[in-house]
JSON list of C-alpha atoms in Angstrom, two decimals:
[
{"chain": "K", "resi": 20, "resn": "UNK", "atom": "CA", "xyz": [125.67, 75.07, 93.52]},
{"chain": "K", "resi": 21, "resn": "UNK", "atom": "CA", "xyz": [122.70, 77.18, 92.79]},
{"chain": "K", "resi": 22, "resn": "UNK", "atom": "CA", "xyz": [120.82, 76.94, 96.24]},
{"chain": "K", "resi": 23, "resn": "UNK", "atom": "CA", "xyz": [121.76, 80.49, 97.17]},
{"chain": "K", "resi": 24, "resn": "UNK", "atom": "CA", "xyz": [119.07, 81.90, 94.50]},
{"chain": "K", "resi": 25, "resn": "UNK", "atom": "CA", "xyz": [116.98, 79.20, 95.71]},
{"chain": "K", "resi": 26, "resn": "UNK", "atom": "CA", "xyz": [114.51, 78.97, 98.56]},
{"chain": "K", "resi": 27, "resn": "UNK", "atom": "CA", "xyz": [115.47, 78.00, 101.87]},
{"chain": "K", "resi": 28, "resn": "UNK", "atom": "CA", "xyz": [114.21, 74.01, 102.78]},
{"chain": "K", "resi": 29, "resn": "UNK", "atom": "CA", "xyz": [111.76, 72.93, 105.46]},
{"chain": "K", "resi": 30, "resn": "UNK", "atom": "CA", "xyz": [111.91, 72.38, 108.17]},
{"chain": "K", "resi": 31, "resn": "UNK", "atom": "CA", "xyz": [114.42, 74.74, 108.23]},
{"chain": "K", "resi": 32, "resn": "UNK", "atom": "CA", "xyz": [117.84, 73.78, 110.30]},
{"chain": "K", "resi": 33, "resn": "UNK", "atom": "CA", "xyz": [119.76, 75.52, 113.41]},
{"chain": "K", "resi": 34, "resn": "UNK", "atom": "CA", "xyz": [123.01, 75.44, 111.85]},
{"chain": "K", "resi": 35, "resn": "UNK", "atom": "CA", "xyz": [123.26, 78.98, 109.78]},
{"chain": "K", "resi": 36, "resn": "UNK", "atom": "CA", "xyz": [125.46, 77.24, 106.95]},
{"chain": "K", "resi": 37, "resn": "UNK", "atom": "CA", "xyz": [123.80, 74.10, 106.88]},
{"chain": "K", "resi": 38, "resn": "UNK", "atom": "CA", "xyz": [120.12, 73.77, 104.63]},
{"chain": "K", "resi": 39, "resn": "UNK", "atom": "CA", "xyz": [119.93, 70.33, 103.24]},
{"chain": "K", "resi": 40, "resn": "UNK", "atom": "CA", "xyz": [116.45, 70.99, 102.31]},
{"chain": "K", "resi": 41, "resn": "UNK", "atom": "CA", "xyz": [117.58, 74.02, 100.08]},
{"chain": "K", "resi": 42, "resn": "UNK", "atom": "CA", "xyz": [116.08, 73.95, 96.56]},
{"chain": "K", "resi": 43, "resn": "UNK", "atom": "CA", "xyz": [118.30, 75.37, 94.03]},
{"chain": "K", "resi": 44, "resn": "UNK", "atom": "CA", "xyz": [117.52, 77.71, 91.55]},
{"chain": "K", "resi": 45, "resn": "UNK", "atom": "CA", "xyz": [117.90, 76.04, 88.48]},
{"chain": "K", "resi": 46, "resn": "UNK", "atom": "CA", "xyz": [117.58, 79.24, 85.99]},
{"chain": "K", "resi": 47, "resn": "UNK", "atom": "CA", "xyz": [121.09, 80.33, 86.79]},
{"chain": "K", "resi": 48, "resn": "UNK", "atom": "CA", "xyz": [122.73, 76.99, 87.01]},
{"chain": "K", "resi": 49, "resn": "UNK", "atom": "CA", "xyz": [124.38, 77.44, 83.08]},
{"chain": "K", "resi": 50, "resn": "UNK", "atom": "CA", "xyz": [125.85, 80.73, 84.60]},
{"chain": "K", "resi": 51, "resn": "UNK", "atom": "CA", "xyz": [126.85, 79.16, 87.81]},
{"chain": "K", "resi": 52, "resn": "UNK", "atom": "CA", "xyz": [128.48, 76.28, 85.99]},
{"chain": "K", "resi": 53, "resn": "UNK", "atom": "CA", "xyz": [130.25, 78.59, 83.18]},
{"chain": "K", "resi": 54, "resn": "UNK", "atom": "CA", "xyz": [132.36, 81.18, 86.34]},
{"chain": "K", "resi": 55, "resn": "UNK", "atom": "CA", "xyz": [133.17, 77.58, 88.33]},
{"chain": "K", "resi": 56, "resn": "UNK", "atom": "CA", "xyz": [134.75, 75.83, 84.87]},
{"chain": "K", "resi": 57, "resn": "UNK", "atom": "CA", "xyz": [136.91, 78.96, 84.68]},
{"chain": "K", "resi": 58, "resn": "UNK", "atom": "CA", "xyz": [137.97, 79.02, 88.52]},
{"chain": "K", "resi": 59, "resn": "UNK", "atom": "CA", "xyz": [138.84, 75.75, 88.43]},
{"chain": "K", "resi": 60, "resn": "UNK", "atom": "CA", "xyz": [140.80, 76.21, 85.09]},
{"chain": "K", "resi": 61, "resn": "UNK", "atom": "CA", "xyz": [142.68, 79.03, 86.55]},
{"chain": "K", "resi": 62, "resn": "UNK", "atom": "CA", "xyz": [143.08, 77.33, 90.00]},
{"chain": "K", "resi": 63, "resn": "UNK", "atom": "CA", "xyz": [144.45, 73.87, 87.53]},
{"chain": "K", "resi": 64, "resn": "UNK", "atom": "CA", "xyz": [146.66, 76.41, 85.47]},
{"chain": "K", "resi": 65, "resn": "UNK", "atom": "CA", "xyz": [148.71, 77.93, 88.36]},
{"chain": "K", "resi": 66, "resn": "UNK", "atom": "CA", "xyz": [147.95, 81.45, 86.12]},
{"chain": "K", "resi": 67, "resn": "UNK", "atom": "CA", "xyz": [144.81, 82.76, 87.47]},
{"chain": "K", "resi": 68, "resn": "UNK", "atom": "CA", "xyz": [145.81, 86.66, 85.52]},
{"chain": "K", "resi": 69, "resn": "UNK", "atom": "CA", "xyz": [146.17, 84.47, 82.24]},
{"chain": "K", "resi": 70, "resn": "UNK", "atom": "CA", "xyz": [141.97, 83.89, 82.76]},
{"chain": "K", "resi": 71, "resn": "UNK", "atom": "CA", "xyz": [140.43, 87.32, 83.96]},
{"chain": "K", "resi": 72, "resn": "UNK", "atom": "CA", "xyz": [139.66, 88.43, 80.66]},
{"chain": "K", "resi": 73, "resn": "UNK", "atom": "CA", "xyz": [137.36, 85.18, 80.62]},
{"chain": "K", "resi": 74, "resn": "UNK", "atom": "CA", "xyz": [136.45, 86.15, 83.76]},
{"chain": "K", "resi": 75, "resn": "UNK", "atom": "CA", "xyz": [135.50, 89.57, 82.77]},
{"chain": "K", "resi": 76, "resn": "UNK", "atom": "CA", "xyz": [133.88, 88.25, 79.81]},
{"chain": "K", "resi": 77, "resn": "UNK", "atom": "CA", "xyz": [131.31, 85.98, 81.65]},
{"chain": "K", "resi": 78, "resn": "UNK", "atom": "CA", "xyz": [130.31, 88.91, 83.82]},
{"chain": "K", "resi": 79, "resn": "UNK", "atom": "CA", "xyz": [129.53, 91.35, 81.24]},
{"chain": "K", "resi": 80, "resn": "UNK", "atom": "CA", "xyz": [127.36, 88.64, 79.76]},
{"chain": "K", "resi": 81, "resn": "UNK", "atom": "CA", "xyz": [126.15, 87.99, 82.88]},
{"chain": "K", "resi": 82, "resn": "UNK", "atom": "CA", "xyz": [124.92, 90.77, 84.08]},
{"chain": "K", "resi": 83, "resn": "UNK", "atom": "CA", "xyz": [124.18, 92.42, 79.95]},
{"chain": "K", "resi": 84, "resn": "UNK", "atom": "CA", "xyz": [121.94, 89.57, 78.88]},
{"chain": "K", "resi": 85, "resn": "UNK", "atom": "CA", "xyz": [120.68, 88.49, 82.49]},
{"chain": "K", "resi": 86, "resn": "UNK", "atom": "CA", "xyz": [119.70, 91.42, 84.15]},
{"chain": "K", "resi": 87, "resn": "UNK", "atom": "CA", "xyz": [120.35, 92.99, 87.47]},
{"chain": "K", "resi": 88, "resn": "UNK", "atom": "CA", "xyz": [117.91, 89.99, 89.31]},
{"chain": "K", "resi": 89, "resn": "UNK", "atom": "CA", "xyz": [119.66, 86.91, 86.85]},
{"chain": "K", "resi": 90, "resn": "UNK", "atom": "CA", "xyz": [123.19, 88.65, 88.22]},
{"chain": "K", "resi": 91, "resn": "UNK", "atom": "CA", "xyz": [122.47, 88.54, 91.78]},
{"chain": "K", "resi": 92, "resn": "UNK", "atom": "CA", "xyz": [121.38, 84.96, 91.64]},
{"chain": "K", "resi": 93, "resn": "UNK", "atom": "CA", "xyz": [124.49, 84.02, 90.54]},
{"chain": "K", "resi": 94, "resn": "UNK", "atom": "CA", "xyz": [126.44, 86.34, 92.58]},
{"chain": "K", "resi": 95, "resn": "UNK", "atom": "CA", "xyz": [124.43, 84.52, 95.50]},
{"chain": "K", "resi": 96, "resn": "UNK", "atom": "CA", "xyz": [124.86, 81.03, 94.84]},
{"chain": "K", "resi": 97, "resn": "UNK", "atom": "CA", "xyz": [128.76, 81.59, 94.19]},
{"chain": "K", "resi": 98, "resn": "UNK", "atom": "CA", "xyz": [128.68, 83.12, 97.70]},
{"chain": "K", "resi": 99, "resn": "UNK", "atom": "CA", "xyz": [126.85, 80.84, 99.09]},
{"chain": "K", "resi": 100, "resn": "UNK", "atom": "CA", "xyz": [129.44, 78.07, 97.42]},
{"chain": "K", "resi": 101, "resn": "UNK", "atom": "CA", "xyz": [132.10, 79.96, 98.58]},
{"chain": "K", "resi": 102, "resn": "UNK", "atom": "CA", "xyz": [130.76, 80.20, 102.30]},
{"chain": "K", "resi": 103, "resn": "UNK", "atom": "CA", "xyz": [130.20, 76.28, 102.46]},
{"chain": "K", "resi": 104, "resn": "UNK", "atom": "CA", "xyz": [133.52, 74.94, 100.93]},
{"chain": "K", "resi": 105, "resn": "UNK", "atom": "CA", "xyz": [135.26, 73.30, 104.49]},
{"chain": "K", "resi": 106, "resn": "UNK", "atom": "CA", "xyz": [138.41, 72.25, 105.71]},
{"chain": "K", "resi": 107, "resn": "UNK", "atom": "CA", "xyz": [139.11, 68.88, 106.52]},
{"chain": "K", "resi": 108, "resn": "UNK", "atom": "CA", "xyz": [138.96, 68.46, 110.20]},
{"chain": "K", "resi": 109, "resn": "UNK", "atom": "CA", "xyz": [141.84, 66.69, 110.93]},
{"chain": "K", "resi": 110, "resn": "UNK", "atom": "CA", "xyz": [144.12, 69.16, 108.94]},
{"chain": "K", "resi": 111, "resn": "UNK", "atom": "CA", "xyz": [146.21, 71.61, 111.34]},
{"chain": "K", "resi": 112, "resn": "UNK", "atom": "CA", "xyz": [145.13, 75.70, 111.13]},
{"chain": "K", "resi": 113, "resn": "UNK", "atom": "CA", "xyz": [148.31, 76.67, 109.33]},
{"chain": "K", "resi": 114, "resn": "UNK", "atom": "CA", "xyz": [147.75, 74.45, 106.87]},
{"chain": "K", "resi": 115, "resn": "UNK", "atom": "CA", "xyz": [143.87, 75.47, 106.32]},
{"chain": "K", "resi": 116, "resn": "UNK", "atom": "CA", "xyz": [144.88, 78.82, 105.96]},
{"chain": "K", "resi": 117, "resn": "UNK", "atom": "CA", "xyz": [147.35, 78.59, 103.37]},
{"chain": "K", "resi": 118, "resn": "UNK", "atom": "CA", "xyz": [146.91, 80.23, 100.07]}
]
């Protein structure tokens, strides 16, 4: 989860979202880990408003006791997270698209 603050792998790939050589950045991994437990709690608890505070919480720690570098690493390897998590191919585009 941490390979967007990482460095890129070689050889490097063709496929934009694809890097299986990525190495991750392992200095924001705690940080990483800590926003992803509370997603997935709010995503388990149907009440994603009932965990922004926590939310809000991590990110003033985040970026108070990290830095403005430590914040972007994290920033990037939830984006880069975000920008790899698929669809299963056999599932129809209505389907994929629901929220």
């Amino acid at each position: 989860a941490c390979r967007g603050a990482g460095r890129k792998g070689m050889p490097p790939v063709m496929a934009p979202l694809s890097d299986p050589n990525a190495v991750s950045n392992e200095a924001v991994q705690q940080s990483v880990d800590q926003c992803l437990r509370t997603i997935c709690c709010a995503l388990l608890d149907g009440n994603i408003d009932a965990h922004a505070s926590g939310m809000n919480s991590i990110a003033q720690a985040i970026a108070s006791e990290g830095g403005k570098e430590y914040a972007g690493g994290v920033i990037a390897s939830l984006s880069y997270m975000r920008d790899r998590v698929g669809v299963p191919r056999d599932m129809k585009l209505p389907a994929a698209r629901q929220r």
